[in-house]
mmCIF file of C-alpha atoms in Angstrom:
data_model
loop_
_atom_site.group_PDB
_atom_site.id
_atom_site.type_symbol
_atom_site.label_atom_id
_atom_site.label_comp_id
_atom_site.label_asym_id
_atom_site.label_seq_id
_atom_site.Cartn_x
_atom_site.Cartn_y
_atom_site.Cartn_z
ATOM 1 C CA UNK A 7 107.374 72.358 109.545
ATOM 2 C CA UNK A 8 108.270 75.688 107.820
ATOM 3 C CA UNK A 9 110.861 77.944 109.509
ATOM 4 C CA UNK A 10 111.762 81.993 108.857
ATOM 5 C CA UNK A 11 114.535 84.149 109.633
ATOM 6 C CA UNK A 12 112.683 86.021 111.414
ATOM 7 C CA UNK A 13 113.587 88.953 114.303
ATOM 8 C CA UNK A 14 114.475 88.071 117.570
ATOM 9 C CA UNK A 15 114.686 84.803 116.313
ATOM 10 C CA UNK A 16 113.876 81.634 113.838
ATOM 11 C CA UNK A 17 109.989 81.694 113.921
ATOM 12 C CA UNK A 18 109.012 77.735 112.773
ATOM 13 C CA UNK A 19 105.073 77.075 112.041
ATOM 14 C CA UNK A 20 103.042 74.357 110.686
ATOM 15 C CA UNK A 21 101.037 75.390 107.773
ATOM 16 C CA UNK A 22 98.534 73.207 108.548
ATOM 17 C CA UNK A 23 97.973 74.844 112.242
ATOM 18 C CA UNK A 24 98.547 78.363 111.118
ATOM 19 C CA UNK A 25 96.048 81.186 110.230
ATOM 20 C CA UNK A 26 96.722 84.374 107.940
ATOM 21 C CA UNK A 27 95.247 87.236 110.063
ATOM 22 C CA UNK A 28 94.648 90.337 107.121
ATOM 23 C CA UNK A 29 93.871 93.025 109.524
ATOM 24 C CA UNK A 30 90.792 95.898 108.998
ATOM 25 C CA UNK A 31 91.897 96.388 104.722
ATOM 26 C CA UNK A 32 88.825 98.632 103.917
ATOM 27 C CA UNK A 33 87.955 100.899 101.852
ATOM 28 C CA UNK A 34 87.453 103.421 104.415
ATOM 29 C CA UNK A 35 91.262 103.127 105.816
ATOM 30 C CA UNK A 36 92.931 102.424 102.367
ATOM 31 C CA UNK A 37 91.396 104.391 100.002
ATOM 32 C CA UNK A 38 90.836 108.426 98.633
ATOM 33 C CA UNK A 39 88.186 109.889 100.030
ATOM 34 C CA UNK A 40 87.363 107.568 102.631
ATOM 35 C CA UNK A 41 87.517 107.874 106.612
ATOM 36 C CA UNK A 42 91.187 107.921 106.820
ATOM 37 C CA UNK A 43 91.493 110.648 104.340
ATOM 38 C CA UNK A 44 88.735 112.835 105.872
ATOM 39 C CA UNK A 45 91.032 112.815 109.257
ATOM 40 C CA UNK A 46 93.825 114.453 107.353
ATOM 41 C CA UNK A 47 95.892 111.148 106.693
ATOM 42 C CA UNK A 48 97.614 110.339 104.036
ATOM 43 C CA UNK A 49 96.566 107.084 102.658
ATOM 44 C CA UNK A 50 98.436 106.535 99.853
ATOM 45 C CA UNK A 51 101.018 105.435 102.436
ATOM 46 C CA UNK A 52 98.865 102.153 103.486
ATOM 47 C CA UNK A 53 97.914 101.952 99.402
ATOM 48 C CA UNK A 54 101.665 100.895 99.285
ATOM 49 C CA UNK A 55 101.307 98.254 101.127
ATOM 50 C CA UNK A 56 98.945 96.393 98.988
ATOM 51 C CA UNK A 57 100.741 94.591 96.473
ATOM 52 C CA UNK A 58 102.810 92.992 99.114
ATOM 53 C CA UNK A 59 100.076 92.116 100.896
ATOM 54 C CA UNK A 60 98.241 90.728 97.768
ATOM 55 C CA UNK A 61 101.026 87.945 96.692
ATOM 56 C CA UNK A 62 101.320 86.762 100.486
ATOM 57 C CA UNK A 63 96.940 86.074 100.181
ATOM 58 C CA UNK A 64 97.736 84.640 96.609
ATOM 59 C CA UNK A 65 100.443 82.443 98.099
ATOM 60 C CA UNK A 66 98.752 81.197 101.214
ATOM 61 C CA UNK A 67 95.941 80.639 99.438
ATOM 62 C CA UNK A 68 97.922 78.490 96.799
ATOM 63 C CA UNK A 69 99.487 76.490 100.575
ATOM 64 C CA UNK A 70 95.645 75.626 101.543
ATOM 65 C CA UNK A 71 96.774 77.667 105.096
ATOM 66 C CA UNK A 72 93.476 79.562 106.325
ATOM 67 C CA UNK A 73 92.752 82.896 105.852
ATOM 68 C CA UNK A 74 91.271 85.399 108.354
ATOM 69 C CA UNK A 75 89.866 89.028 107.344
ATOM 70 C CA UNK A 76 88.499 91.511 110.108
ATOM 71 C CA UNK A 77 86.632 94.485 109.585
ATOM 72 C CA UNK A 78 86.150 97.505 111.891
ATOM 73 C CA UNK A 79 82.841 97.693 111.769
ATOM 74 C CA UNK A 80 79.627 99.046 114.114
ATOM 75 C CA UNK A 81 75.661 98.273 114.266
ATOM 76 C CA UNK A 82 73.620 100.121 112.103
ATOM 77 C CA UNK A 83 72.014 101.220 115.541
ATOM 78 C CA UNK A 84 75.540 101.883 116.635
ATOM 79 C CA UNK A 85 74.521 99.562 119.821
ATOM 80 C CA UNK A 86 77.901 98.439 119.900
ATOM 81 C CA UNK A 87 80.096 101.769 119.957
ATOM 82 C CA UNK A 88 80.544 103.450 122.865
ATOM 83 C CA UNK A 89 80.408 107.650 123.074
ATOM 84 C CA UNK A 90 83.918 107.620 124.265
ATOM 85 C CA UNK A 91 85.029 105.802 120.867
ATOM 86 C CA UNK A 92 82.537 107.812 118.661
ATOM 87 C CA UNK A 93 83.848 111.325 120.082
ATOM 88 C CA UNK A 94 87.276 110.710 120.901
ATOM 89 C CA UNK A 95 89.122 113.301 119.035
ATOM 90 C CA UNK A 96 86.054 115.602 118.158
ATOM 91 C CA UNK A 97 86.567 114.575 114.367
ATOM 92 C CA UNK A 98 84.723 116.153 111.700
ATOM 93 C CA UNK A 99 82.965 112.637 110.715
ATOM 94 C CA UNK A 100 82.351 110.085 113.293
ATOM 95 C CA UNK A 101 81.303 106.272 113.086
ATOM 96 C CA UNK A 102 78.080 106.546 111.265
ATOM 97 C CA UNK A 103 78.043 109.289 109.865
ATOM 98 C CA UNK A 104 77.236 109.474 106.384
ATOM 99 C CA UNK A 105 81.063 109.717 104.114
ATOM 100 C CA UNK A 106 82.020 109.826 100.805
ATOM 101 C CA UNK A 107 81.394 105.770 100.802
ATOM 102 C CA UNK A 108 78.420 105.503 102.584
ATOM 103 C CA UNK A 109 78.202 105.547 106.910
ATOM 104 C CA UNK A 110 81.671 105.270 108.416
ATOM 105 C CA UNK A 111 82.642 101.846 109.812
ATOM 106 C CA UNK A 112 78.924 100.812 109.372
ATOM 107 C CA UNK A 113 78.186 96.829 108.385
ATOM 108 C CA UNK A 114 77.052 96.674 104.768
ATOM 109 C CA UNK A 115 78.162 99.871 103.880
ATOM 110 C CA UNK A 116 80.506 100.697 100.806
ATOM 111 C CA UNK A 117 83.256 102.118 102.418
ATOM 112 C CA UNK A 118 83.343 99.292 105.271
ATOM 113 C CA UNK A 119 84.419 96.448 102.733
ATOM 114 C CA UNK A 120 87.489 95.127 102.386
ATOM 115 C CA UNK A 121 89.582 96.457 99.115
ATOM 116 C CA UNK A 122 88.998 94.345 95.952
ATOM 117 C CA UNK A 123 92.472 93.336 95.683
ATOM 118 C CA UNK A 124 92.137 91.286 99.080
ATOM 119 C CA UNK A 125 88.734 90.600 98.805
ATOM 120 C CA UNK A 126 87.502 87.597 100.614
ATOM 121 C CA UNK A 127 86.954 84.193 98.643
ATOM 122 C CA UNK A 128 84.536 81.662 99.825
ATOM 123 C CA UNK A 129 85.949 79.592 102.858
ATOM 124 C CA UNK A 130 87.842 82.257 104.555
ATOM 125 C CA UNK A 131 86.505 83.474 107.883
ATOM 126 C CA UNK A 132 84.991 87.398 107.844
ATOM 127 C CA UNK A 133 85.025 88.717 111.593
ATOM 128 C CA UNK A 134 83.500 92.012 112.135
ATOM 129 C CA UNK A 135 84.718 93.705 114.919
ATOM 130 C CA UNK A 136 83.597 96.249 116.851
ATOM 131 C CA UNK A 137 86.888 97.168 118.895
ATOM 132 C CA UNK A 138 90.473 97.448 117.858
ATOM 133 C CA UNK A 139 91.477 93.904 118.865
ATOM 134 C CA UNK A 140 90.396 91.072 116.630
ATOM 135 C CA UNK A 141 89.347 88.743 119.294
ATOM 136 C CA UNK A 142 87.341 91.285 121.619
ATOM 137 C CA UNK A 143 83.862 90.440 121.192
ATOM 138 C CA UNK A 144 83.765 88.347 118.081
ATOM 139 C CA UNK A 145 84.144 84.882 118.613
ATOM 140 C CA UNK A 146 87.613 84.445 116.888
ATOM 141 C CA UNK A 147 89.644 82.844 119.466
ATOM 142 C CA UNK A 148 86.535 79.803 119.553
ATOM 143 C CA UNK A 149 86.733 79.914 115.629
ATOM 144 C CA UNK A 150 90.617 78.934 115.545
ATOM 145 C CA UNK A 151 90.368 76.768 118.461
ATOM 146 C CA UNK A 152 88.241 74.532 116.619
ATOM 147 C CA UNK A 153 90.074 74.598 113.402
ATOM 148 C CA UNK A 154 93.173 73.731 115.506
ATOM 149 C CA UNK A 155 95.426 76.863 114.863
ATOM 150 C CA UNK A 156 98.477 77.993 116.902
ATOM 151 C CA UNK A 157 99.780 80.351 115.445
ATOM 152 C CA UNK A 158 99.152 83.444 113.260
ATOM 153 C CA UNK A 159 100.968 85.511 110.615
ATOM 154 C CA UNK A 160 99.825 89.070 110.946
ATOM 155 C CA UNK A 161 99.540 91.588 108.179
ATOM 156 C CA UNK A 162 97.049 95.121 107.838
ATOM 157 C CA UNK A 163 96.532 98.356 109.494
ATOM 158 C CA UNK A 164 97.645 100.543 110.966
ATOM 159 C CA UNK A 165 100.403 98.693 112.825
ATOM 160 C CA UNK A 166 100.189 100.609 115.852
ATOM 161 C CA UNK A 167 96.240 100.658 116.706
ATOM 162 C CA UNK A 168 94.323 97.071 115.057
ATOM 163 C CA UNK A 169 97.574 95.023 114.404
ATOM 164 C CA UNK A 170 99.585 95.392 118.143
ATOM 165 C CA UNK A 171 95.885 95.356 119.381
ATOM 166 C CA UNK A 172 95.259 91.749 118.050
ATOM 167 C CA UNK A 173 98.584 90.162 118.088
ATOM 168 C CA UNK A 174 98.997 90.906 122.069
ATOM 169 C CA UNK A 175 95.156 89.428 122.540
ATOM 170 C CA UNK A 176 96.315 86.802 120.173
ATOM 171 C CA UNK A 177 99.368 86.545 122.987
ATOM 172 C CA UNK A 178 97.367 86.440 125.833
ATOM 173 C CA UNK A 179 95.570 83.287 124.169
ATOM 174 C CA UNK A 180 98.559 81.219 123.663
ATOM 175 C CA UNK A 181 99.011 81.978 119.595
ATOM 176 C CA UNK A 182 103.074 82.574 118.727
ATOM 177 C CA UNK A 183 102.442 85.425 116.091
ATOM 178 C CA UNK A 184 104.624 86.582 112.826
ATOM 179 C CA UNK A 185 103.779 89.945 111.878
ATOM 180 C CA UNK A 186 105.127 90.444 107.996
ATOM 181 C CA UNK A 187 106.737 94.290 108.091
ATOM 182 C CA UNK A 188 106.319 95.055 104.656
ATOM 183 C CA UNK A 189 102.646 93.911 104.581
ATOM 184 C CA UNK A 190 101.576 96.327 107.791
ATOM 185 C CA UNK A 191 101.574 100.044 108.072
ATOM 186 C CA UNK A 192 100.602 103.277 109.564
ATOM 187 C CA UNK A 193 99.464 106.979 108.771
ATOM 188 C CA UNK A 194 102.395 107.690 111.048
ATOM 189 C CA UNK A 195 105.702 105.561 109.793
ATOM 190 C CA UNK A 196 107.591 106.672 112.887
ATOM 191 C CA UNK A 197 104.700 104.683 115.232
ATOM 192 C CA UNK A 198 105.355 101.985 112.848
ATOM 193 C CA UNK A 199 108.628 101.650 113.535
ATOM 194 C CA UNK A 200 108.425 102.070 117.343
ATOM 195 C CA UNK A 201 105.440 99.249 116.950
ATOM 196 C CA UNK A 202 107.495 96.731 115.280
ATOM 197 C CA UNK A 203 110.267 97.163 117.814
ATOM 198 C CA UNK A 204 107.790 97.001 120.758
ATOM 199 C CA UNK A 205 106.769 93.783 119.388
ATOM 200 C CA UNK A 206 109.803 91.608 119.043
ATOM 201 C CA UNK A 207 111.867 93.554 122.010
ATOM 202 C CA UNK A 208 112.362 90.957 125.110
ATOM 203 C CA UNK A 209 112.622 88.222 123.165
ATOM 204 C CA UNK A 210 109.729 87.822 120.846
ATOM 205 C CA UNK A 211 107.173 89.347 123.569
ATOM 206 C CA UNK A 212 104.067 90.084 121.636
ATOM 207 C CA UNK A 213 105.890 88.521 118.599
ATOM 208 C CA UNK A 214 108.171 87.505 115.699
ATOM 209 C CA UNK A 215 108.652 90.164 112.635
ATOM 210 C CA UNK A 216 109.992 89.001 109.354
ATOM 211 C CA UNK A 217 109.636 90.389 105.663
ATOM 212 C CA UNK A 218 106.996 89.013 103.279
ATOM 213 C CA UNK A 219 109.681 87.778 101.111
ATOM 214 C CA UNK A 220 110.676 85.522 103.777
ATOM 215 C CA UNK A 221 107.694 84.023 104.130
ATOM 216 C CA UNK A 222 107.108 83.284 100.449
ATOM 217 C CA UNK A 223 110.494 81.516 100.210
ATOM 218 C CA UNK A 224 109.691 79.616 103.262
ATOM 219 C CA UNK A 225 106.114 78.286 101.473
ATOM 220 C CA UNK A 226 108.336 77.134 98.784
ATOM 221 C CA UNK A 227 110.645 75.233 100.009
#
């Protein structure tokens, strides 16, 4: 049993019953020129993220804990995205449209894959998604059921949409989730913050939120 000084409280997980949940770390989100950018974000702020991110995948990896990566990602038909999620916003590019890396938040395309730095490695689970949460319509909660996980340490973007999305499904299902602060983050930082707080407020209610380097001393110990 590991445990972290964590906010509310002391989060404690097995290893051996815990997931690492790397939330929607594309190339469209992270990187210039991609689908974030072309909405008028500024993505070097979730760029910053990634070497944090990076030595918590290299560590878990090291622990044998499993590793989970989700994409936001449609049908090439697009069967699976709604007009109201296509059109919200009237944005200048919309899911499927061709972009600078290929159709936006489109399986297979460029732009849809995950960053090199935190590319997948063979034995670690690849959910597509086709919603914000992690667990709507892809199988997940089945997939960690069966590998006899309980609990989840969060990290990804943006903190406020995918991330609060999955960890209060993965709430609703029973997990007791960690999300690492230094490892998640937004085009916005002030929805960040107010995220964070919504999480852990009341006593852990969605959640437990500690810093990355809390986690990596915990592994080691």
């Amino acid at each position: 049993m590991k445990t972290i000084a964590a906010q509310p409280f002391a989060y404690a997980f097995e290893p051996a019953h815990t997931a690492l949940v790397i939330i929607d770390m594309q190339r469209d989100f992270i990187e210039p020129g991609g689908f974030g950018e072309t909405l008028g974000n500024d993505v070097s702020l979730l760029e910053a993220i990634v070497p944090a991110c990076q030595s918590v995948l290299l560590a878990w990896r090291a622990a044998g804990g499993l590793v989970v990566h989700t994409r936001e990602a449609h049908r090439t038909d697009l069967s699976d995205c709604p007009p109201a999620k296509r059109n919200r916003g009237n944005p200048t590019l919309r899911i499927g449209d061709a972009g600078p890396m290929g159709r936006i938040l489109v399986m297979g395309e460029p732009g849809n894959q995950i960053i090199p730095a935190l590319a997948p490695i063979a034995g670690e689970l690849v959910i597509d998604k086709p919603g914000k949460g992690a667990f709507y319509a892809t199988g997940l909660h089945e997939m960690l059921q069966a590998r006899g996980i309980t609990h989840l340490l969060f990290m990804g973007v943006t903190t406020e949409v995918c991330v609060q999305t999955s960890m209060r499904e993965a709430n609703d299902r029973g997990y007791d989730s960690l999300l690492l602060e230094d490892c998640t983050e937004s085009y916005f930082p002030a929805f960040k913050a107010a995220a964070v707080e919504m999480m852990r407020a009341q006593g852990a209610i969605v959640g437990w939120t500690a810093g990355s380097g809390q986690l990596l001393a915990a592994l080691q110990r």
